[in-house]
CSV table of C-alpha atoms and ligand atoms in Angstrom, one decimal:
chain,number,residue,atom,x,y,z
A,349,MET,CA,203.9,88.6,1.6
A,350,MET,CA,200.5,89.9,0.3
A,351,GLU,CA,200.7,93.5,-0.6
A,352,ASN,CA,197.9,96.0,-0.1
A,353,LEU,CA,195.4,95.1,-2.8
A,354,ASP,CA,193.0,97.8,-1.5
A,355,LEU,CA,195.1,100.3,-3.4
A,356,LEU,CA,194.1,98.7,-6.7
A,357,ALA,CA,190.8,99.9,-8.3
A,358,PRO,CA,188.0,97.4,-7.5
A,359,VAL,CA,187.0,97.2,-11.2
A,360,TRP,CA,189.9,94.7,-11.5
A,361,THR,CA,188.7,91.3,-10.4
A,362,HIS,CA,191.4,88.7,-9.4
A,363,VAL,CA,191.1,85.0,-10.3
A,364,THR,CA,194.1,84.4,-7.9
A,365,THR,CA,196.2,86.4,-5.5
A,366,MET,CA,199.4,84.9,-6.8
A,367,GLN,CA,202.1,87.6,-7.2
A,368,PRO,CA,204.7,86.5,-9.9
A,369,VAL,CA,208.2,88.0,-9.8
A,370,ARG,CA,209.4,86.3,-12.9
A,371,GLY,CA,208.1,84.1,-15.8
A,372,GLU,CA,209.8,81.5,-18.1
A,373,GLY,CA,208.0,79.6,-20.8
A,374,VAL,CA,204.8,78.2,-19.3
A,375,TYR,CA,205.9,78.9,-15.8
A,376,LEU,CA,205.4,81.8,-13.3
A,377,TYR,CA,207.5,82.0,-10.1
A,378,ASP,CA,206.6,83.8,-6.9
A,379,GLU,CA,209.0,85.5,-4.5
A,380,ASN,CA,209.7,82.2,-2.8
A,381,ASP,CA,210.6,80.7,-6.1
A,382,GLU,CA,207.4,78.6,-6.0
A,383,ARG,CA,206.7,77.5,-9.6
A,384,TYR,CA,203.2,77.6,-11.1
A,385,ILE,CA,202.0,76.5,-14.6
A,386,ASP,CA,200.2,79.4,-16.2
A,387,PHE,CA,197.3,77.6,-17.8
A,388,THR,CA,195.8,81.0,-18.7
A,389,SER,CA,198.7,82.0,-21.0
A,390,GLY,CA,198.0,85.6,-19.7
A,391,ILE,CA,194.4,85.2,-21.0
A,392,GLY,CA,195.7,83.8,-24.2
A,393,VAL,CA,198.2,86.4,-25.2
A,394,THR,CA,201.6,85.0,-24.2
A,395,ASN,CA,201.8,83.0,-27.3
A,396,THR,CA,205.6,82.6,-27.2
A,397,GLY,CA,205.6,81.8,-23.5
A,398,HIS,CA,206.7,84.1,-20.7
A,399,CYS,CA,210.0,86.0,-21.4
A,400,HIS,CA,210.9,84.2,-24.6
A,401,PRO,CA,214.6,85.0,-25.1
A,402,LYS,CA,214.1,86.4,-28.6
A,403,VAL,CA,211.3,88.7,-27.4
A,404,VAL,CA,213.3,89.8,-24.5
A,405,ARG,CA,216.3,90.6,-26.7
A,406,ALA,CA,214.2,92.5,-29.2
A,407,ILE,CA,212.7,94.7,-26.4
A,408,GLN,CA,216.1,95.3,-24.9
A,409,GLU,CA,217.7,96.2,-28.2
A,410,GLN,CA,214.9,98.6,-29.1
A,411,ALA,CA,214.8,100.2,-25.6
A,412,GLU,CA,218.5,101.1,-26.0
A,413,LYS,CA,217.8,102.8,-29.4
A,414,LEU,CA,214.4,104.6,-29.2
A,415,LEU,CA,211.7,104.3,-26.6
A,416,PHE,CA,209.2,106.8,-28.0
A,417,GLY,CA,208.7,107.9,-31.6
A,418,GLN,CA,205.2,109.5,-31.8
A,419,VAL,CA,204.0,108.6,-35.3
A,420,ASN,CA,202.1,111.9,-35.9
A,421,ILE,CA,205.5,113.7,-35.4
A,422,VAL,CA,208.1,111.3,-36.7
A,423,ILE,CA,208.0,107.9,-38.6
A,424,PRO,CA,210.2,105.3,-36.9
A,425,HIS,CA,211.6,102.7,-39.2
A,426,THR,CA,210.1,100.0,-36.9
A,427,THR,CA,206.6,101.2,-37.7
A,428,THR,CA,207.0,100.9,-41.5
A,429,ALA,CA,208.9,97.6,-41.0
A,430,LEU,CA,206.0,96.1,-39.1
A,431,ALA,CA,203.5,97.4,-41.7
A,432,GLU,CA,205.6,95.7,-44.4
A,433,ALA,CA,205.8,92.4,-42.5
A,434,LEU,CA,202.0,92.4,-42.1
A,435,ASN,CA,201.4,93.4,-45.7
A,436,ARG,CA,203.3,90.2,-46.7
A,437,ILE,CA,201.0,87.9,-44.8
A,438,THR,CA,197.5,89.6,-44.9
A,439,PRO,CA,195.1,88.7,-47.7
A,440,SER,CA,194.2,91.3,-50.4
A,441,PRO,CA,192.7,93.9,-50.3
A,442,ILE,CA,194.1,94.6,-46.8
A,443,ASP,CA,197.1,96.9,-47.6
A,444,THR,CA,197.1,99.6,-45.0
A,445,PHE,CA,197.7,99.3,-41.2
A,446,PHE,CA,196.9,101.1,-38.0
A,447,PHE,CA,198.6,100.2,-34.7
A,448,SER,CA,196.9,100.5,-31.3
A,449,ASN,CA,197.6,99.7,-27.7
A,450,SER,CA,194.9,97.2,-26.8
A,451,GLY,CA,192.1,95.0,-28.0
A,452,ALA,CA,189.4,97.5,-27.0
A,453,GLU,CA,191.3,100.3,-29.0
A,454,ALA,CA,191.6,98.0,-32.0
A,455,VAL,CA,187.9,97.2,-31.9
A,456,GLU,CA,187.0,100.9,-31.5
A,457,GLY,CA,189.2,101.6,-34.5
A,458,ALA,CA,187.6,98.9,-36.6
A,459,ILE,CA,184.1,100.2,-35.8
A,460,LYS,CA,185.2,103.8,-36.7
A,461,LEU,CA,186.6,102.5,-40.0
A,462,ALA,CA,183.5,100.5,-40.9
A,463,ARG,CA,181.2,103.5,-40.2
A,464,HIS,CA,183.4,106.0,-42.0
A,465,ALA,CA,184.0,103.8,-45.0
A,466,THR,CA,180.4,102.7,-45.5
A,467,GLY,CA,178.6,105.9,-44.3
A,468,LYS,CA,176.3,103.5,-42.3
A,469,PRO,CA,175.7,103.7,-38.6
A,470,ASN,CA,174.8,100.3,-37.2
A,471,ILE,CA,176.8,97.2,-36.1
A,472,ILE,CA,175.5,93.7,-35.6
A,473,VAL,CA,177.2,91.7,-32.9
A,474,PHE,CA,176.6,88.2,-31.4
A,475,GLN,CA,175.2,87.1,-28.1
A,476,GLY,CA,178.0,86.3,-25.6
A,477,GLY,CA,180.6,88.4,-27.4
A,478,PHE,CA,183.4,90.2,-25.5
A,479,HIS,CA,185.0,93.2,-27.3
A,480,GLY,CA,186.5,95.3,-24.5
A,481,ARG,CA,185.8,97.8,-21.7
A,482,THR,CA,185.8,101.2,-23.4
A,483,SER,CA,182.3,102.7,-24.0
A,484,GLY,CA,182.0,101.7,-27.7
A,485,ALA,CA,183.4,98.2,-27.0
A,486,MET,CA,181.2,97.8,-24.0
A,487,ALA,CA,178.2,98.5,-26.1
A,488,LEU,CA,179.3,95.6,-28.4
A,489,THR,CA,179.8,93.3,-25.4
A,490,THR,CA,177.1,90.9,-24.2
A,491,ALA,CA,179.2,88.2,-22.5
A,492,LYS,CA,178.2,89.2,-18.9
A,493,THR,CA,176.1,92.0,-17.4
A,494,VAL,CA,179.0,92.8,-15.1
A,495,TYR,CA,180.8,94.6,-18.0
A,496,ARG,CA,177.7,96.9,-18.4
A,497,VAL,CA,176.1,97.4,-15.0
A,498,GLY,CA,176.4,101.0,-13.9
A,499,TYR,CA,177.5,102.3,-17.3
A,500,GLN,CA,174.3,102.2,-19.3
A,501,PRO,CA,173.0,103.7,-21.5
A,502,LEU,CA,175.8,102.7,-23.8
A,503,PRO,CA,176.3,104.1,-27.4
A,504,ALA,CA,173.4,103.1,-29.7
A,505,GLY,CA,173.3,101.5,-33.1
A,506,VAL,CA,174.3,98.0,-31.8
A,507,PHE,CA,172.1,94.9,-32.6
A,508,VAL,CA,172.6,91.5,-31.1
A,509,ALA,CA,172.2,88.2,-33.0
A,510,PRO,CA,172.3,84.7,-31.5
A,511,TYR,CA,175.7,83.1,-31.5
A,512,PRO,CA,175.8,79.6,-33.2
A,513,TYR,CA,176.3,77.8,-29.9
A,514,SER,CA,175.2,74.2,-30.6
A,515,TYR,CA,175.7,72.8,-27.1
A,516,TYR,CA,173.6,75.6,-25.6
A,517,TYR,CA,170.7,75.0,-28.0
A,518,GLY,CA,171.1,71.2,-27.8
A,519,TRP,CA,171.1,71.0,-31.6
A,520,ASP,CA,173.7,69.7,-34.1
A,521,GLU,CA,175.8,72.3,-36.0
A,522,GLU,CA,173.7,72.1,-39.1
A,523,ALA,CA,170.4,72.9,-37.2
A,524,THR,CA,172.2,75.6,-35.2
A,525,THR,CA,173.7,77.2,-38.3
A,526,GLU,CA,170.3,77.3,-40.0
A,527,PHE,CA,168.5,78.8,-37.0
A,528,CYS,CA,171.2,81.5,-36.4
A,529,MET,CA,171.3,82.5,-40.1
A,530,LYS,CA,167.5,82.9,-40.1
A,531,GLN,CA,167.7,85.0,-36.9
A,532,LEU,CA,170.3,87.2,-38.5
A,533,ASP,CA,168.1,87.6,-41.6
A,534,LEU,CA,165.2,88.5,-39.3
A,535,ILE,CA,167.3,91.2,-37.6
A,536,LEU,CA,168.2,92.6,-41.0
A,537,HIS,CA,164.5,92.7,-41.9
A,538,THR,CA,163.1,94.0,-38.6
A,539,GLN,CA,165.8,96.0,-36.7
A,540,THR,CA,168.7,97.3,-38.8
A,541,ALA,CA,168.3,97.3,-42.6
A,542,PRO,CA,171.3,96.3,-44.7
A,543,ASP,CA,171.4,99.9,-46.0
A,544,GLU,CA,172.1,101.1,-42.5
A,545,THR,CA,174.4,98.2,-41.3
A,546,ALA,CA,178.1,99.1,-41.4
A,547,ALA,CA,179.5,95.8,-40.1
A,548,VAL,CA,179.0,92.4,-38.5
A,549,LEU,CA,181.4,91.7,-35.7
A,550,ILE,CA,182.0,88.1,-34.6
A,551,GLU,CA,184.5,86.2,-32.5
A,552,PRO,CA,185.2,83.0,-34.6
A,553,VAL,CA,185.8,81.4,-31.3
A,554,LEU,CA,183.6,83.0,-28.6
A,555,GLY,CA,185.9,83.8,-25.7
A,556,GLU,CA,184.5,85.2,-22.5
A,557,GLY,CA,181.0,84.0,-23.6
A,558,GLY,CA,181.9,80.3,-23.2
A,559,TYR,CA,185.0,79.4,-25.4
A,560,VAL,CA,182.8,78.1,-28.2
A,561,PRO,CA,184.1,77.8,-31.8
A,562,ALA,CA,181.5,78.8,-34.4
A,563,PRO,CA,180.6,76.1,-37.0
A,564,ILE,CA,182.7,76.6,-40.1
A,565,GLU,CA,179.6,76.5,-42.2
A,566,PHE,CA,178.1,79.3,-40.2
A,567,LEU,CA,181.2,81.5,-40.8
A,568,LYS,CA,181.1,80.7,-44.5
A,569,GLN,CA,177.4,81.6,-44.8
A,570,LEU,CA,178.0,84.8,-42.7
A,571,ARG,CA,180.8,85.9,-45.0
B,736,PLP,C1,187.9,89.0,-28.3
B,736,PLP,C2,188.4,90.1,-27.5
B,736,PLP,N1,188.3,91.4,-28.0
B,736,PLP,C3,188.7,92.5,-27.3
B,736,PLP,C4,189.4,92.3,-26.0
B,736,PLP,C5,189.8,93.5,-25.3
B,736,PLP,O1,191.2,93.6,-25.2
B,736,PLP,P1,192.0,94.6,-24.2
B,736,PLP,O2,191.7,94.0,-22.8
B,736,PLP,O3,193.4,94.5,-24.7
B,736,PLP,O4,191.4,95.9,-24.4
B,736,PLP,C6,189.5,91.0,-25.5
B,736,PLP,C7,190.2,90.9,-24.2
B,736,PLP,O5,190.2,89.8,-23.5
B,736,PLP,C8,189.0,89.9,-26.2
B,736,PLP,O6,189.1,88.7,-25.7
């Protein structure tokens, strides 16, 4: 039975009207136990599948012990344990961690960190990037106008460079890399000087903008 979708804010678009009641591995099931393969993996975030038993058990065990430990007030052991686990696998010099609730919040945090640490105001992003729906993240997003229509003007200090999208340009990866590096250089000479550029933000695999991996050589030169 289709429920009243009119009660949901229209800013949510719906690719399907399927209403899952449970999930298991790659499958979702509706209330009639009809089985669907979730080819979207929850837009690429259910990396361990739906309801992996270990994930379910960890959530159940934690929920029985402590559901809310606000980190400005108390410091739950789980928070420091996660930081320690990340510290073991992240490359130097990354050695401090901040936890957020969503991709947009993580991007906003990264931009704040870059501006604060460098004292510089501007950010360079790439055409077709998607970084989230909050104001700052929207300003960094050029995947589709639908994310920006009705909300402009967005925060300033964002400059857009071409993404190395070989298929779009009709060139090989070498020619695309050379062109995009030159355009980036041009932006640094004509729009935002290195002295006022805090960060360059790129999706190594462009998501919303077309599911396009950047050439390895481009990423090496960018770094
Ligand atoms: C590359 C990228 N950055 C940021 C976001 C925003 O994440 P969230 O929807 O959790 O705010 C997304 C979401 O799809 C994303 O694909």
